Coordinates of C-alpha atoms and ligand atoms in Angstrom, one line a residue:
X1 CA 9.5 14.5 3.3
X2 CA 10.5 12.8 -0.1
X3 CA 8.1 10.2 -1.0
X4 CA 7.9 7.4 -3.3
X5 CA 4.4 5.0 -3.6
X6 CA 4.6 1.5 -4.5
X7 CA 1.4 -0.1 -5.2
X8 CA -0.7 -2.8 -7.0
X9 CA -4.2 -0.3 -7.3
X10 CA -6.3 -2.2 -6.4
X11 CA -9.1 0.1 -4.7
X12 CA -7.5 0.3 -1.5
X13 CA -3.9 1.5 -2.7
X14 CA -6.1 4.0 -4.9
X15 CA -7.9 5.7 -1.9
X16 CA -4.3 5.5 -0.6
X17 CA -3.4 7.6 -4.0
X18 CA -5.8 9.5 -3.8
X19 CA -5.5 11.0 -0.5
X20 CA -1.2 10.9 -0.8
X21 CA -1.7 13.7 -4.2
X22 CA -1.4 16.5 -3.5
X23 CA -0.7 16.7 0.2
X24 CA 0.9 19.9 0.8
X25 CA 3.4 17.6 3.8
X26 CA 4.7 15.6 1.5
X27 CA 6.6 15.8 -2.0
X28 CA 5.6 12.4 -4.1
X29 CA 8.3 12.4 -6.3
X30 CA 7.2 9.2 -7.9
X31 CA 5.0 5.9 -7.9
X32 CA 5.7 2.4 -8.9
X33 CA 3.6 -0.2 -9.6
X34 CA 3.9 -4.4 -9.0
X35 CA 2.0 -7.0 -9.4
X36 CA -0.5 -7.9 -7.0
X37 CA -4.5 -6.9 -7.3
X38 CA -4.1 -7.1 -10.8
X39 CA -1.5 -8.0 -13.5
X40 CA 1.2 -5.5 -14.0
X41 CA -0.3 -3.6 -17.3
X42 CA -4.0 -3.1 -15.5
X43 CA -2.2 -1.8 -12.0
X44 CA 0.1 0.5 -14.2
X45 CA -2.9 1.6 -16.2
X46 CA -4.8 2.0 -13.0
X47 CA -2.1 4.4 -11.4
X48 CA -2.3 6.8 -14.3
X49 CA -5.8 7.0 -14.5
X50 CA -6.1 7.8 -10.8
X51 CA -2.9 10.2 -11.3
X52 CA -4.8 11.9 -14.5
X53 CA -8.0 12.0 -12.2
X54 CA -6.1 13.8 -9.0
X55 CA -4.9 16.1 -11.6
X56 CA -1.7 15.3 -10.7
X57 CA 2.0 15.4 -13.0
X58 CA 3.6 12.5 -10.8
X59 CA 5.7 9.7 -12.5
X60 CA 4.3 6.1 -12.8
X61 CA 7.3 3.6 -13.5
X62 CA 6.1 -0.2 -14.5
X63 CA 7.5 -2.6 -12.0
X64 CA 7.9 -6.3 -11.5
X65 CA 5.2 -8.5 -13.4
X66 CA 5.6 -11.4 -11.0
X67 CA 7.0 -12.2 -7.8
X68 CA 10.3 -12.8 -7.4
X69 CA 9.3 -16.6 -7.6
X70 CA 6.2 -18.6 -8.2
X71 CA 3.4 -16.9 -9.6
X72 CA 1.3 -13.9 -9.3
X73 CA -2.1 -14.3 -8.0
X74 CA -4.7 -11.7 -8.4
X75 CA -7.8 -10.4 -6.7
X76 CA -10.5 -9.2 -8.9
X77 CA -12.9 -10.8 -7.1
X78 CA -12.6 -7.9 -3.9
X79 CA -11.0 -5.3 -6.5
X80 CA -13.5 -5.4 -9.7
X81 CA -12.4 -6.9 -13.2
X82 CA -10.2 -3.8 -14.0
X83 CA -9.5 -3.2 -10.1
X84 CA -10.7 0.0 -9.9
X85 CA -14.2 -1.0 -8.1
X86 CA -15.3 -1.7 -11.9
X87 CA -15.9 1.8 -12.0
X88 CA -14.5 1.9 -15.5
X89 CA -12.6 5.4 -14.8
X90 CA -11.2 7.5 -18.3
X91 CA -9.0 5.7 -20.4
X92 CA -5.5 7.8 -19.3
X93 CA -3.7 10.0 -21.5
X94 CA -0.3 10.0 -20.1
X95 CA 2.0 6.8 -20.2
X96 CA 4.7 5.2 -17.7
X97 CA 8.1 6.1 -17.9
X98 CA 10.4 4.1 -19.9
X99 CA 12.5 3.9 -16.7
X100 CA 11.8 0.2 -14.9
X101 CA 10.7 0.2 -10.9
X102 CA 14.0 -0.6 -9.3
X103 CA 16.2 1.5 -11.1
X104 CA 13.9 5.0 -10.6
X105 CA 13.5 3.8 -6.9
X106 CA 17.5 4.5 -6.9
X107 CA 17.3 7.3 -8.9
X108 CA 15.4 9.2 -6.3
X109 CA 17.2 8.1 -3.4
X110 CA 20.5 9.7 -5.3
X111 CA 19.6 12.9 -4.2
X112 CA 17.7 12.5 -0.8
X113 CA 16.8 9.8 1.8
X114 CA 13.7 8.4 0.2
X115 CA 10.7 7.2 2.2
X116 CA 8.9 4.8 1.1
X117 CA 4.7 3.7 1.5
X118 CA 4.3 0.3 -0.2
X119 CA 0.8 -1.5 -0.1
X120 CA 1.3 -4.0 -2.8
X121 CA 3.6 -7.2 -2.9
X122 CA 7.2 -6.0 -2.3
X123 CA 8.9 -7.4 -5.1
X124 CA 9.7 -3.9 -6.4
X125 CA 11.7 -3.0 -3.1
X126 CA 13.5 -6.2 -2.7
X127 CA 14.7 -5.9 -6.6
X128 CA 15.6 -2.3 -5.2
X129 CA 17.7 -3.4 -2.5
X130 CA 19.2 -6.5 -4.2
X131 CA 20.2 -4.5 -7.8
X132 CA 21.2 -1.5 -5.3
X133 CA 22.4 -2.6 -1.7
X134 CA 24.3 0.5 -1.0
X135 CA 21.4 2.5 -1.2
X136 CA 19.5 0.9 1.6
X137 CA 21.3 3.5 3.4
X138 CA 19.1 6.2 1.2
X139 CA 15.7 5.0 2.5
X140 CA 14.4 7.2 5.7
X141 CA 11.4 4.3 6.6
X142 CA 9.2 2.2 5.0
X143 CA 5.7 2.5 5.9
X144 CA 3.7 -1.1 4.3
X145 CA 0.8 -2.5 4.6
X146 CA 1.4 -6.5 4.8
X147 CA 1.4 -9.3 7.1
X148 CA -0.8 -9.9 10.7
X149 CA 0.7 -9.7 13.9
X150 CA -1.3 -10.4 16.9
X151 CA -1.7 -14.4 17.2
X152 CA -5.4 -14.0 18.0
X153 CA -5.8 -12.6 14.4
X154 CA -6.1 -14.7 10.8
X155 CA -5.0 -14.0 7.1
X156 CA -6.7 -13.1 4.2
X157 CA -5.0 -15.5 1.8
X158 CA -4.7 -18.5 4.3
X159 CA -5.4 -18.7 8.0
X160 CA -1.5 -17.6 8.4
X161 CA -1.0 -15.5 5.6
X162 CA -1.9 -11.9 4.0
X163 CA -2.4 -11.5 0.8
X164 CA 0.8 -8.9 -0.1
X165 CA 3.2 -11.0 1.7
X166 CA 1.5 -14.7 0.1
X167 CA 1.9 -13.1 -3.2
X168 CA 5.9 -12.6 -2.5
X169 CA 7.0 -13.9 0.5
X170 CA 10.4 -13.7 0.1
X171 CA 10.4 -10.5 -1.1
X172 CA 8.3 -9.4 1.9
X173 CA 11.4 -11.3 4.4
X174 CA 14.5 -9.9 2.2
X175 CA 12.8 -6.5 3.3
X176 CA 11.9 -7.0 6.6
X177 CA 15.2 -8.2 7.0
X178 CA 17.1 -5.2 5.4
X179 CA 17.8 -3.6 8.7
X180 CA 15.9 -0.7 7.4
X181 CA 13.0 1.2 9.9
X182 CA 9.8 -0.3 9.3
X183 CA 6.3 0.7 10.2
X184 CA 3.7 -1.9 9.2
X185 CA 0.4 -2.0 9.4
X186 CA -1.1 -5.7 9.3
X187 CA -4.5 -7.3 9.2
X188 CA -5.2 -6.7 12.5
X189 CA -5.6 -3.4 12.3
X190 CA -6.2 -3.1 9.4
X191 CA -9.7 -5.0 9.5
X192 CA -11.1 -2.6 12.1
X193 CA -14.4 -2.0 10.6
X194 CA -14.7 1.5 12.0
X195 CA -12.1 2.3 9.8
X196 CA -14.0 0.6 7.0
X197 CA -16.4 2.3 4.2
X198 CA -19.9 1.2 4.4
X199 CA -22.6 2.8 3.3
X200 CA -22.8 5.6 5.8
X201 CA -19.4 6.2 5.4
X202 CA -19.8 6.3 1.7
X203 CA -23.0 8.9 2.3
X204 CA -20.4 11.2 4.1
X205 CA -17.7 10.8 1.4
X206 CA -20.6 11.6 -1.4
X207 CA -21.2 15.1 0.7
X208 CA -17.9 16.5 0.0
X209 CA -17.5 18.1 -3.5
X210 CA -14.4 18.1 -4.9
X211 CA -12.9 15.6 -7.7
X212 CA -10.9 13.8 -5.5
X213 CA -14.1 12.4 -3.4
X214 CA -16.3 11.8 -6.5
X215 CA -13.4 9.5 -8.0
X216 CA -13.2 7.9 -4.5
X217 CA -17.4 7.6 -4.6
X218 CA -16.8 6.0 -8.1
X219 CA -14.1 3.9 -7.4
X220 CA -15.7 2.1 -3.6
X221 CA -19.3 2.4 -4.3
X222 CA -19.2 -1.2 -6.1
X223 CA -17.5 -3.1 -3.7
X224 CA -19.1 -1.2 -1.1
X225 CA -22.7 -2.1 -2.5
X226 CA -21.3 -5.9 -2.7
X227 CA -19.3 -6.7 -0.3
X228 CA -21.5 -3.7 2.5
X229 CA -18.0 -3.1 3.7
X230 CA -14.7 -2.1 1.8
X231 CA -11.7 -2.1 4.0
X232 CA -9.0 0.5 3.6
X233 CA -6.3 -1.9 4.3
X234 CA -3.2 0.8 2.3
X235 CA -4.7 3.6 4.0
X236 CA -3.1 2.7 7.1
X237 CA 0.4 2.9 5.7
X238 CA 0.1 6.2 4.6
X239 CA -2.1 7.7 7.5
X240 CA 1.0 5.9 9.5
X241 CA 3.6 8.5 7.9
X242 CA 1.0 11.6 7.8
X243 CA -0.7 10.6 11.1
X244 CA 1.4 8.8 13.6
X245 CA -0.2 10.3 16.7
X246 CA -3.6 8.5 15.8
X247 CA -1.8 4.9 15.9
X248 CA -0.4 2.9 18.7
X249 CA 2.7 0.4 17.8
X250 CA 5.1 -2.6 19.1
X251 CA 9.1 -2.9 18.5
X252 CA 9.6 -6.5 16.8
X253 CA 11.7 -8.2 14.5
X254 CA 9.7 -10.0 11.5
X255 CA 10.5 -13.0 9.6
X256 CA 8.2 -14.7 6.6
X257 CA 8.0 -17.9 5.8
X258 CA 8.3 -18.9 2.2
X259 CA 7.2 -22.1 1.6
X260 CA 5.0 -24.9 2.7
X261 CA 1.9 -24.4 4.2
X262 CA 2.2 -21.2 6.0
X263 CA 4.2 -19.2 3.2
X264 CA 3.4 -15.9 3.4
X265 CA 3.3 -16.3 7.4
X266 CA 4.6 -13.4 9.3
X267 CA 6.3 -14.4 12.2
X268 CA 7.1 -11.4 15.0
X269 CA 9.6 -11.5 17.8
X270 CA 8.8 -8.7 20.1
X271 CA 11.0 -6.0 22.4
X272 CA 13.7 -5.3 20.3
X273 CA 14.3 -4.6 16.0
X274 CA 13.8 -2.1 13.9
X275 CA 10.4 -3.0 12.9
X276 CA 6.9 -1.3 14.2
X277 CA 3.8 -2.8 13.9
X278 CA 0.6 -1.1 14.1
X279 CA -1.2 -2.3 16.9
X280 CA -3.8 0.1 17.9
X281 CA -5.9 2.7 15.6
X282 CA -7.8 5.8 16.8
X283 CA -10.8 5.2 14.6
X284 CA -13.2 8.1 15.4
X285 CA -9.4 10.2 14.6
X286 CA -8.7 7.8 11.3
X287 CA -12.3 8.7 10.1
X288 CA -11.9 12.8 10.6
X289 CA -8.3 12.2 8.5
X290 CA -9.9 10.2 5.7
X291 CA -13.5 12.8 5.2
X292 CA -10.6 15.6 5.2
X293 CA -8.4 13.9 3.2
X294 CA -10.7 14.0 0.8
X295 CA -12.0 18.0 1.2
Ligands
LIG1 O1 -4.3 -7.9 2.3 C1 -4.7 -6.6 1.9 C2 -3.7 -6.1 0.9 O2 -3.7 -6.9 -0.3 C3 -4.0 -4.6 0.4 O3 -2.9 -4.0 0.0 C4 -4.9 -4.9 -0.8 O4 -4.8 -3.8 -1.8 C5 -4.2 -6.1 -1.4 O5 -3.1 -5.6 -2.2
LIG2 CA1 -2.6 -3.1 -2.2

């Protein structure tokens, strides 16, 4: 499967990174970055550090430094002042292409249907689809983490709203809308804390010795130590394409609202679409995934 990553790292995206290099089931043939966590120049320099610490050669293309409109908030108050966890990780060697987000999204869907695992605002892949709508045909599935689904359960951002789809809302419903299969993972199962890193979880991750869990270690043991629970919210998107069988979902169609006071608001109508949300998680099965992930 042909892969592209679209994030805003942010800690969870890179523990989503981190685990996505270097999987022998998939071919990552590149990543983009957006605005989100942090500002456009610390996510891109974030993705090549965590690229140059996987010991990985993939591409990193500079996406869109805002949303499509408003403003971009950030989140350096969960994610660290440089959004790695304040773990203050190697300055990186390598650089970004010169090639923007949207355009190298379509270059790699030329060749081959393209999937997609997005865990930042969508900006990038609503630029993709509005400077490229023939090529929606090229994308297999996107697999995002956005949004919350089950009315018992609350945003991150407002009561209605998480924090990707707040930070672009109509980005998020241009690409919900785009006919396109959709598997999304929202807050509500995404805040299982069994599926959390606390500090046993991080004792386990500190046991395995190989580069890839000591810059996961690095990277989570702040937040970890300060918030006593770091939730792997992008995870889920990915372990949604490599996993499947450890998730149950729903069929819906999803609108977001875009203004007012529930912008960011995902609203599902369930039975029939091409959307599927995440509604249950094997969490004893999520934990075995991440600890080997990791090995
Ligand atoms: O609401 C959680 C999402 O917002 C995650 O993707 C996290 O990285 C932040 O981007
Ligand atoms: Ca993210």
């Amino acid at each position: 499967m042909k892969v592209l990553l679209d994030v805003d790292p942010g800690v969870d995206d890179a523990m989503m990174l981190l685990l996505a290099l270097g999987n022998q089931s998939i071919d990552v043939l590149g990543i983009t970055t957006v605005c989100g966590n942090v500002g456009i120049l610390k996510a891109t320099e974030n993705a090549l550090k965590i690229t140059a610490a996987a010991g990985s050669q993939v591409a990193v293309y500079r996406g869109a430094s805002r949303p499509l409109s408003g403003k971009c908030m950030h989140a350096t108050g969960i994610h660290g002042q440089d959004g790695l966890g304040d773990s203050h990780l190697p300055k990186p060697m390598n650089k970004p292409e010169r090639t923007k987000a949207a355009q190298a999204i379509s270059e790699m869907a030329e060749n081959q249907r393209l999937s997609i695992v997005a865990t930042g605002p969508l900006t990038n892949i609503a630029m993709f689809l509005d400077s490229y709508p023939d090529m929606a045909k090229r994308i297999e599935r996107i697999f995002l983490m956005g949004g919350v689904y089950c009315p018992k359960s609350t945003g991150n951002v407002t009561p209605f709203a998480e924090f990707n789809f707040y930070c672009d809302p109509e980005a998020a419903d241009r690409v919900m809308a785009s006919g396109i299969e959709i598997v999304a993972a929202g807050l509500d199962v995404t805040m299982d804390g069994r599926c959390a890193v606390d500090c046993s979880m991080l004792a386990k991750m500190r046991g395995i010795k190989t580069a890839k869990a000591s810059t996961a270690c690095k990277i989570i043991s702040n937040p970890v130590s300060r918030q006593s629970i770091f939730h792997l919210h992008d995870v889920f998107a990915l372990f949604a394409m490599l996993h499947p069988e450890i998730f149950e979902s729903r069929t819906c169609r999803v609108r977001v609202e875009t203004a007012g006071k529930q912008r960011g608001r995902s609203i599902a109508s369930f039975g029939i679409g091409n959307i599927k949300v995440l509604s249950k998680v094997n969490a004893e099965m999520f934990q075995e995934k991440l600890l080997r992930g990791l090995s």
